[in-house]
Coordinates of C-alpha atoms (C1' of nucleotides) in Angstrom, one line a residue:
Chain W
X421 CA 33.0 -31.6 -79.9
X422 CA 32.8 -31.5 -76.2
X423 CA 35.9 -31.5 -74.0
X424 CA 34.1 -32.6 -70.9
X425 CA 35.2 -35.7 -69.5
X426 CA 32.3 -38.3 -69.0
X427 CA 32.7 -37.8 -65.0
X428 CA 31.9 -34.0 -65.5
X429 CA 29.0 -35.0 -68.0
X430 CA 27.4 -37.0 -65.3
X431 CA 28.0 -34.3 -62.6
X432 CA 26.1 -31.7 -64.9
X433 CA 23.3 -33.9 -65.8
X434 CA 22.7 -35.3 -62.3
X435 CA 22.6 -31.6 -60.9
X436 CA 20.0 -30.6 -63.2
X437 CA 17.9 -33.8 -62.7
X438 CA 18.4 -33.3 -58.8
X439 CA 17.2 -29.6 -59.0
X440 CA 14.4 -30.2 -61.3
X441 CA 12.8 -33.2 -59.4
X442 CA 14.5 -33.4 -55.9
X443 CA 17.6 -35.8 -55.3
X444 CA 15.5 -38.5 -53.8
X445 CA 13.2 -38.6 -56.6
X446 CA 15.9 -39.1 -59.2
X447 CA 17.1 -42.7 -59.7
X448 CA 20.5 -43.8 -60.8
X449 CA 18.7 -45.2 -63.8
X450 CA 17.2 -41.8 -64.5
X451 CA 20.7 -40.1 -64.3
X452 CA 22.2 -42.9 -66.8
X453 CA 19.5 -42.4 -69.2
X454 CA 19.8 -38.6 -69.2
X455 CA 23.5 -39.0 -69.8
X456 CA 23.0 -41.4 -72.4
X457 CA 24.7 -44.5 -70.7
X458 CA 23.9 -47.6 -68.8
X459 CA 23.3 -47.6 -64.9
X460 CA 26.1 -50.0 -64.3
X461 CA 28.7 -47.7 -66.2
X462 CA 27.9 -44.9 -63.6
X463 CA 29.8 -47.0 -61.0
X464 CA 32.8 -46.7 -63.1
X465 CA 32.9 -43.0 -62.4
X466 CA 31.4 -42.6 -58.8
X467 CA 31.3 -45.2 -56.0
X468 CA 27.5 -44.8 -55.9
X469 CA 24.5 -42.3 -55.9
X470 CA 25.3 -41.2 -52.4
X471 CA 29.0 -40.2 -53.4
X472 CA 27.7 -38.4 -56.3
X473 CA 25.1 -36.4 -54.4
X474 CA 27.5 -35.6 -51.4
X475 CA 30.4 -34.7 -53.7
X476 CA 28.1 -32.4 -55.5
X477 CA 27.4 -30.5 -52.4
X478 CA 30.6 -30.6 -50.8
X479 CA 32.4 -29.1 -53.9
X480 CA 29.6 -26.5 -54.2
X481 CA 29.5 -25.4 -50.8
X482 CA 33.4 -25.4 -50.8
X483 CA 33.3 -23.2 -53.9
X484 CA 31.2 -20.6 -52.2
X485 CA 33.2 -20.8 -49.1
X486 CA 36.2 -20.0 -51.0
X487 CA 34.8 -17.3 -53.1
X488 CA 33.6 -15.7 -49.8
X489 CA 37.1 -15.7 -48.2
X490 CA 38.4 -14.1 -51.5
X491 CA 35.8 -11.3 -51.4
X492 CA 36.1 -10.8 -47.5
X493 CA 39.9 -10.9 -47.3
X494 CA 40.6 -7.3 -47.4
X495 CA 41.3 -5.5 -44.3
X496 CA 38.5 -2.9 -44.9
X497 CA 35.6 -1.7 -43.0
X498 CA 32.8 -4.1 -42.6
X499 CA 30.5 -2.5 -45.0
X500 CA 33.2 -2.8 -47.6
X501 CA 33.8 -6.5 -46.9
X502 CA 29.9 -7.2 -47.0
X503 CA 29.5 -5.6 -50.2
X504 CA 32.1 -7.4 -51.6
X505 CA 30.7 -10.6 -50.4
X506 CA 27.1 -10.0 -51.4
X507 CA 28.1 -9.0 -54.8
X508 CA 30.3 -12.1 -55.2
X509 CA 27.5 -14.1 -54.3
X510 CA 25.1 -12.6 -56.8
X511 CA 27.7 -13.3 -59.6
X512 CA 28.2 -16.8 -58.3
X513 CA 24.4 -17.4 -58.4
X514 CA 24.0 -16.2 -61.8
X515 CA 27.0 -18.1 -63.3
X516 CA 25.5 -21.2 -62.2
X517 CA 21.9 -20.9 -60.8
X518 CA 21.6 -24.7 -61.0
X519 CA 24.3 -25.3 -58.5
X520 CA 23.1 -22.3 -56.1
X521 CA 19.6 -24.1 -56.3
X522 CA 21.1 -27.4 -55.6
X523 CA 22.9 -26.2 -52.6
X524 CA 19.7 -24.6 -51.4
X525 CA 17.5 -27.6 -51.9
X526 CA 19.8 -30.1 -50.4
X527 CA 21.2 -28.1 -47.6
X528 CA 19.2 -29.7 -44.9
X529 CA 20.3 -33.2 -45.8
X530 CA 24.2 -32.3 -45.5
X531 CA 24.2 -29.6 -42.9
X532 CA 23.8 -32.1 -40.1
X533 CA 26.5 -34.4 -41.4
X534 CA 29.5 -32.1 -42.2
X535 CA 31.7 -32.7 -39.5
X536 CA 35.1 -32.0 -41.1
X537 CA 36.0 -28.7 -43.0
X538 CA 32.9 -27.1 -41.0
X539 CA 34.4 -23.6 -40.9
X540 CA 37.2 -23.7 -43.4
X541 CA 34.9 -23.8 -46.4
X542 CA 31.5 -23.1 -45.0
X543 CA 30.0 -19.8 -46.5
X544 CA 27.8 -19.2 -43.6
X545 CA 30.5 -19.8 -41.1
X546 CA 32.6 -17.2 -43.0
X547 CA 30.0 -14.6 -43.2
X548 CA 29.7 -15.2 -39.6
X549 CA 33.3 -14.8 -39.0
X550 CA 33.3 -11.2 -40.7
X551 CA 30.3 -10.1 -38.5
X552 CA 32.3 -11.2 -35.4
X553 CA 35.3 -9.3 -36.6
X554 CA 33.2 -6.2 -37.0
X555 CA 31.8 -6.8 -33.5
X556 CA 35.0 -7.5 -31.9
X557 CA 36.5 -4.2 -33.3
X558 CA 33.7 -2.2 -31.9
X559 CA 32.5 -1.3 -35.4
X560 CA 29.1 -2.9 -35.0
X561 CA 27.4 -2.8 -31.6
X562 CA 25.1 -5.8 -31.7
X563 CA 23.9 -7.8 -29.2
X564 CA 23.6 -11.0 -31.1
X565 CA 25.9 -11.5 -34.0
X566 CA 24.0 -14.7 -34.8
X567 CA 20.8 -13.1 -35.6
X568 CA 22.6 -10.3 -37.7
X569 CA 24.3 -13.1 -39.7
X570 CA 21.1 -15.1 -40.0
X571 CA 19.3 -11.9 -41.4
X572 CA 21.9 -11.1 -44.0
X573 CA 22.1 -14.8 -45.3
X574 CA 18.1 -14.7 -45.4
X575 CA 18.1 -11.7 -47.7
X576 CA 20.4 -13.4 -50.1
X577 CA 19.0 -17.0 -49.9
X578 CA 15.4 -16.0 -49.9
X579 CA 15.9 -13.4 -52.9
X580 CA 17.5 -16.4 -54.8
X581 CA 14.5 -18.5 -53.8
X582 CA 11.9 -16.0 -55.1
X583 CA 14.0 -15.9 -58.3
X584 CA 13.7 -19.8 -58.4
X585 CA 9.9 -19.6 -58.1
X586 CA 9.6 -16.8 -60.5
X587 CA 8.3 -14.3 -57.7
X588 CA 11.3 -12.3 -59.0
X589 CA 12.2 -11.9 -62.5
X590 CA 15.6 -10.0 -62.6
X591 CA 18.7 -11.9 -62.0
X592 CA 20.7 -11.6 -58.8
X593 CA 23.4 -9.4 -60.6
X594 CA 20.8 -7.1 -61.8
X595 CA 19.7 -6.8 -58.2
X596 CA 22.9 -6.6 -56.5
X597 CA 22.9 -2.8 -55.9
X598 CA 19.3 -3.1 -54.1
X599 CA 20.6 -6.3 -52.2
X600 CA 23.4 -4.5 -50.9
X601 CA 21.5 -1.8 -49.8
X602 CA 19.0 -4.1 -47.8
X603 CA 22.0 -5.7 -46.2
X604 CA 23.4 -2.4 -45.3
X605 CA 19.9 -1.4 -43.9
X606 CA 19.8 -4.4 -41.7
X607 CA 23.5 -3.7 -40.2
X608 CA 22.2 -0.2 -39.7
X609 CA 19.1 -1.5 -37.9
X610 CA 21.0 -3.4 -35.4
X611 CA 23.1 -0.5 -34.8
X612 CA 20.4 1.6 -34.2
X613 CA 18.7 -0.9 -31.7
X614 CA 21.9 -1.1 -30.0
X615 CA 22.3 2.7 -29.6
X616 CA 18.5 2.9 -28.4
X617 CA 19.2 0.3 -25.8
X618 CA 22.4 1.9 -24.4
X619 CA 20.5 5.4 -24.3
X620 CA 17.5 3.7 -22.6
X621 CA 19.7 2.1 -19.9
X622 CA 21.1 5.4 -18.6
Chain Q
X108 CA -5.0 -40.4 -20.1
X109 CA -4.6 -38.9 -23.6
X110 CA -7.5 -37.3 -25.3
X111 CA -5.6 -37.3 -28.9
X112 CA -7.3 -39.4 -31.4
X113 CA -5.2 -42.0 -32.9
X114 CA -5.3 -39.8 -36.1
X115 CA -3.9 -36.9 -34.3
X116 CA -1.1 -39.0 -32.5
X117 CA -0.1 -40.4 -36.1
X118 CA 0.1 -36.8 -37.3
X119 CA 2.2 -35.7 -34.3
X120 CA 4.5 -38.6 -34.3
X121 CA 5.0 -38.5 -38.0
X122 CA 5.7 -34.7 -38.0
X123 CA 8.4 -35.2 -35.5
X124 CA 10.1 -38.3 -37.5
X125 CA 9.8 -36.2 -40.7
X126 CA 11.7 -33.1 -39.3
X127 CA 14.1 -35.3 -37.4
X128 CA 15.1 -37.5 -40.3
X129 CA 13.5 -36.0 -43.5
X130 CA 10.3 -37.2 -45.0
X131 CA 11.7 -39.4 -47.6
X132 CA 13.9 -41.2 -45.1
X133 CA 10.9 -42.0 -42.8
X134 CA 9.0 -45.2 -44.0
X135 CA 5.5 -46.0 -43.2
X136 CA 6.7 -48.6 -41.0
X137 CA 8.8 -46.3 -39.0
X138 CA 5.7 -44.2 -38.4
X139 CA 3.8 -47.3 -37.4
X140 CA 6.3 -48.4 -34.9
X141 CA 6.7 -45.1 -33.4
X142 CA 3.0 -44.9 -32.7
X143 CA 2.9 -48.2 -31.5
X144 CA 0.6 -50.0 -34.2
X145 CA 1.2 -52.0 -37.3
X146 CA 1.9 -50.3 -40.7
X147 CA -1.4 -51.8 -42.3
X148 CA -3.4 -49.9 -39.6
X149 CA -2.2 -46.6 -40.7
X150 CA -4.3 -46.9 -43.7
X151 CA -7.4 -47.1 -41.7
X152 CA -6.6 -43.4 -40.9
X153 CA -4.8 -42.1 -44.0
X154 CA -5.0 -43.0 -47.8
X155 CA -1.4 -43.4 -47.6
X156 CA 2.1 -41.8 -46.9
X157 CA 1.7 -39.2 -49.5
X158 CA -1.7 -38.1 -48.2
X159 CA -0.2 -37.8 -44.6
X160 CA 2.8 -35.5 -45.7
X161 CA 0.7 -33.7 -48.1
X162 CA -2.1 -32.9 -45.4
X163 CA 0.4 -31.8 -43.0
X164 CA 2.0 -29.6 -45.3
X165 CA -1.2 -28.1 -46.4
X166 CA -2.8 -27.6 -43.0
X167 CA 0.2 -26.0 -41.4
X168 CA 1.0 -23.8 -44.4
X169 CA -3.0 -22.8 -44.0
X170 CA -2.6 -22.1 -40.4
X171 CA 0.2 -19.7 -41.1
X172 CA -1.8 -18.0 -43.7
X173 CA -4.8 -17.6 -41.6
X174 CA -2.6 -16.1 -38.8
X175 CA -1.2 -13.7 -41.0
X176 CA -4.5 -12.8 -42.4
X177 CA -5.8 -12.0 -39.0
X178 CA -2.6 -10.1 -37.9
X179 CA -2.4 -8.0 -40.8
X180 CA -6.3 -7.3 -41.2
X181 CA -5.9 -4.0 -39.5
X182 CA -6.2 -1.0 -41.6
X183 CA -3.1 0.5 -40.3
X184 CA 0.1 1.6 -41.5
X185 CA 2.4 -0.8 -43.1
X186 CA 5.0 -0.6 -40.3
X187 CA 2.2 -1.7 -37.7
X188 CA 1.0 -4.3 -39.9
X189 CA 4.4 -5.7 -40.6
X190 CA 5.1 -5.8 -36.9
X191 CA 2.1 -7.4 -36.0
X192 CA 2.8 -10.2 -38.6
X193 CA 6.3 -10.6 -37.6
X194 CA 5.3 -11.2 -33.9
X195 CA 2.5 -13.4 -35.0
X196 CA 5.1 -15.6 -36.8
X197 CA 7.5 -15.6 -33.8
X198 CA 4.8 -16.8 -31.4
X199 CA 3.6 -19.5 -33.8
X200 CA 7.0 -20.8 -34.2
X201 CA 7.6 -21.2 -30.6
X202 CA 4.3 -22.8 -30.0
X203 CA 5.2 -25.5 -32.6
X204 CA 8.7 -25.4 -33.6
X205 CA 8.4 -28.8 -35.0
X206 CA 5.6 -27.7 -37.3
X207 CA 7.5 -24.6 -38.5
X208 CA 10.6 -26.8 -39.3
X209 CA 8.6 -29.3 -41.2
X210 CA 7.3 -26.5 -43.4
X211 CA 10.6 -25.1 -43.8
X212 CA 12.2 -28.5 -44.8
X213 CA 9.4 -29.8 -47.1
X214 CA 8.4 -26.6 -48.6
X215 CA 10.5 -27.3 -52.1
X216 CA 8.6 -30.6 -52.3
X217 CA 5.0 -28.8 -52.1
X218 CA 5.3 -25.2 -53.5
X219 CA 5.6 -26.4 -57.1
X220 CA 2.3 -28.3 -56.6
X221 CA 0.0 -26.2 -54.8
X222 CA -2.4 -25.1 -57.6
X223 CA -5.6 -24.5 -55.4
X224 CA -6.0 -21.9 -52.4
X225 CA -2.5 -20.5 -54.0
X226 CA -3.1 -17.0 -52.4
X227 CA -6.0 -17.7 -49.9
X228 CA -3.9 -19.3 -47.3
X229 CA -0.2 -18.9 -48.5
X230 CA 1.3 -16.8 -45.8
X231 CA 4.1 -15.5 -48.4
X232 CA 1.2 -14.4 -50.7
X233 CA -0.4 -12.6 -47.9
X234 CA 3.0 -10.8 -46.9
X235 CA 3.5 -9.9 -50.5
X236 CA -0.1 -8.6 -50.7
X237 CA 0.6 -6.4 -47.7
X238 CA 3.8 -5.0 -49.3
X239 CA 1.9 -4.5 -52.4
X240 CA -0.8 -2.4 -50.4
X241 CA 1.8 -0.2 -49.0
X242 CA 3.5 0.3 -52.4
X243 CA 0.1 1.1 -53.9
X244 CA -0.7 3.6 -51.4
X245 CA 2.6 5.5 -52.0
X246 CA 3.6 4.5 -48.3
X247 CA 6.7 2.7 -49.6
X248 CA 8.3 3.8 -52.8
X249 CA 10.0 0.7 -53.9
X250 CA 11.1 -0.5 -57.3
X251 CA 10.7 -4.1 -56.6
X252 CA 8.0 -5.2 -54.1
X253 CA 9.1 -8.9 -54.9
X254 CA 12.5 -8.1 -53.7
X255 CA 11.4 -6.2 -50.5
X256 CA 9.0 -9.2 -49.6
X257 CA 11.9 -11.8 -50.2
X258 CA 14.2 -9.9 -47.9
X259 CA 11.6 -9.8 -45.1
X260 CA 10.4 -13.4 -45.4
X261 CA 14.3 -14.3 -45.4
X262 CA 15.0 -12.6 -42.1
X263 CA 12.1 -14.6 -40.5
X264 CA 13.1 -18.0 -42.0
X265 CA 16.7 -17.9 -41.8
X266 CA 16.4 -16.7 -38.2
X267 CA 14.2 -20.0 -37.6
X268 CA 16.8 -22.0 -39.5
X269 CA 19.8 -20.7 -37.5
X270 CA 17.8 -21.6 -34.3
X271 CA 17.2 -25.1 -35.9
X272 CA 20.8 -25.7 -36.3
X273 CA 21.8 -24.0 -32.7
X274 CA 23.5 -21.1 -34.5
X275 CA 21.2 -19.1 -32.4
X276 CA 19.8 -19.9 -28.9
X277 CA 17.2 -17.6 -28.0
X278 CA 13.4 -18.3 -28.9
X279 CA 12.0 -16.4 -31.8
X280 CA 9.7 -14.6 -29.3
X281 CA 12.8 -13.6 -27.2
X282 CA 14.1 -12.1 -30.4
X283 CA 10.9 -10.5 -31.8
X284 CA 11.8 -7.0 -30.8
X285 CA 15.2 -7.2 -32.8
X286 CA 13.7 -9.3 -35.6
X287 CA 11.2 -6.4 -35.9
X288 CA 13.7 -3.7 -35.9
X289 CA 15.5 -5.8 -38.8
X290 CA 12.6 -5.9 -40.9
X291 CA 11.8 -2.1 -40.3
X292 CA 15.5 -1.5 -41.2
X293 CA 15.0 -3.5 -44.6
X294 CA 11.8 -1.4 -45.3
X295 CA 13.9 1.8 -44.6
X296 CA 16.6 0.7 -46.8
X297 CA 14.3 0.5 -49.7
X298 CA 12.8 3.8 -49.0
X299 CA 16.2 5.4 -48.8
X300 CA 17.4 3.6 -52.2
X301 CA 14.4 5.0 -53.9
X302 CA 14.9 8.5 -52.6
X303 CA 18.4 8.2 -53.9
X304 CA 17.4 7.1 -57.0
X305 CA 14.8 9.8 -57.4
X306 CA 17.1 12.7 -56.2
X307 CA 20.0 11.2 -58.8
X308 CA 17.8 11.5 -61.6
X309 CA 17.3 15.0 -61.5
Chain U
dT64 C1' 52.5 -53.9 -92.4
dG65 C1' 51.0 -57.3 -89.4
dT66 C1' 50.1 -59.9 -85.1
dA67 C1' 49.8 -60.1 -80.1
dC68 C1' 48.3 -58.0 -76.1
dA69 C1' 46.8 -54.5 -72.5
dT70 C1' 43.6 -51.0 -71.4
dC71 C1' 39.2 -49.4 -70.5
dA72 C1' 34.6 -47.0 -71.2
dG73 C1' 30.5 -49.2 -71.8
dT74 C1' 26.9 -53.3 -71.5
dG75 C1' 23.2 -56.7 -70.1
dA76 C1' 21.3 -59.2 -67.0
dA77 C1' 20.8 -60.3 -62.6
dC78 C1' 20.7 -59.7 -57.2
dG79 C1' 18.7 -58.6 -52.8
dC80 C1' 16.1 -55.2 -50.4
dG81 C1' 13.0 -52.1 -48.3
dC82 C1' 9.3 -49.7 -50.0
dG83 C1' 4.1 -48.6 -50.1
dT84 C1' 0.1 -50.9 -50.0
dT85 C1' -3.6 -54.5 -49.9
dC86 C1' -6.6 -58.0 -47.8
dA87 C1' -8.8 -61.5 -45.2
dC88 C1' -9.2 -61.8 -40.6
dT89 C1' -9.6 -60.9 -35.1
dG90 C1' -11.3 -59.1 -30.8
dA91 C1' -13.2 -56.1 -28.1
dT92 C1' -16.8 -52.9 -27.2
dG93 C1' -21.7 -51.1 -27.7
dT94 C1' -26.5 -52.0 -28.5
dA95 C1' -31.0 -54.4 -29.2
dC96 C1' -34.5 -57.4 -27.7
Chain V
dT475 C1' -29.8 -61.3 -17.5
dG476 C1' -28.6 -63.7 -21.6
dT477 C1' -28.1 -63.7 -26.4
dA478 C1' -27.4 -62.2 -31.3
dC479 C1' -25.6 -58.9 -34.2
dA480 C1' -23.1 -54.4 -35.8
dT481 C1' -19.0 -51.7 -35.4
dC482 C1' -14.4 -50.8 -36.0
dA483 C1' -9.5 -50.3 -34.3
dG484 C1' -6.0 -53.2 -35.2
dT485 C1' -3.3 -57.7 -37.1
dG486 C1' 0.0 -60.6 -40.0
dA487 C1' 1.4 -62.1 -44.0
dA488 C1' 1.9 -61.1 -48.5
dC489 C1' 2.0 -58.4 -53.0
dG490 C1' 4.6 -56.3 -56.7
dC491 C1' 7.8 -52.6 -57.7
dG492 C1' 11.6 -49.9 -58.3
dC493 C1' 15.7 -49.0 -56.0
dG494 C1' 21.0 -49.2 -55.8
dT495 C1' 24.5 -52.0 -56.9
dT496 C1' 27.4 -56.1 -58.7
dC497 C1' 29.6 -58.9 -62.2
dA498 C1' 31.1 -61.4 -66.1
dC499 C1' 31.7 -59.9 -70.6
dT500 C1' 32.3 -56.9 -74.9
dG501 C1' 34.4 -54.0 -78.5
dA502 C1' 37.0 -50.1 -79.8
dT503 C1' 41.7 -48.1 -79.2
dG504 C1' 46.5 -47.6 -78.4
dT505 C1' 50.9 -49.9 -78.1
dA506 C1' 55.0 -53.1 -78.9
dC507 C1' 57.6 -55.9 -81.8

DNA sequence: TGTACATCAGTGAACGCGCGTTCACTGATGTAC
DNA sequence: TGTACATCAGTGAACGCGCGTTCACTGATGTAC
């Protein structure tokens, strides 16, 4: 016996189809058939396909944003906060890889049109904020915090992408130690570069 | 006077539309209108919309693959080969940012279905090969070459993505020095991690 | 217990629309004699 | 120079199709008296 509501079942089934075939290539009829109902009945639960997709993205994105806020809340050195965030993302990924992949695959259809809650629940903005804090406090002397943030996001996102395509076989959690080390290597590289620059200027 | 063939003009206009609105959201009528011709006439130049999109992706991907092959050809230390590849990609990006973005946005629609020429002209596979060489020669002691490759690709791709969304404002070429430094920091981190592991095991 | 009514997930058929694509045709340009 | 023909980019109208969505209806379940 399942204690999922019909609405949740639709969400779950739709998410799987969207990841497997791309949201645009999945029709309302496809979703209904996979759930085991009539297309018309989907509209008793969702306003339409657009609402379903947008809701999945918004909720997933918010979930990651909240998780990062929790993980990074501590008033600790940047390296500690970063490690907590990285490990949290690895865990979240493994708990629901389909959701992560959905966010990955459809991000570009939604990032343009996320006016509200842009920072409050945007995981990238939250990581960016943590980097900004570290720069402001002098902990990290970086010329370009945006680039550093991009590099950190890139390591995480691309690891998950490689996993998705089978170029990597271990789970994100199994690789967490190494991913943390890579991220710290990145932070160290910007620190070294900044030092070289300052010395060079004398 | 333009010396572009009609076919090239279609390619160029279509590429711009695909990046601006997403390939699925651009119709054959949209492309024809933007080019200044009739939808029907597009079929005198391309077999169909699918062919146009697939051709743009294939050619772009091959171009990047070839460029990486050129850049990494030298029988040099890994750090030198890596730097050459990174700089080459930064330059290519800036020469035609629209093409890069198209490859970025549509990769997931095509990567599943690229059976032929999978390695010959696949930029990721080529970088992966260079990493593999360095590991094989003992230059880099890494437990997981795939993860290292992912991290390097991630830094490049995510930098371009941030630039695309305005989170970064300098061009890839302007950031090339720093991006190279970040990549070398990643390589160094895997080396350090491997060393720690080896020492720890004693 | 039996009857009347409300609720609500789910159905079946149909809708208009925009899509990719086809095809007979046009009209300008170049070439042969 | 004039005529006949080939070439070919481009046109205009139409096609079938699958899409998202609507709507009147059904049938099972719960509730009140």
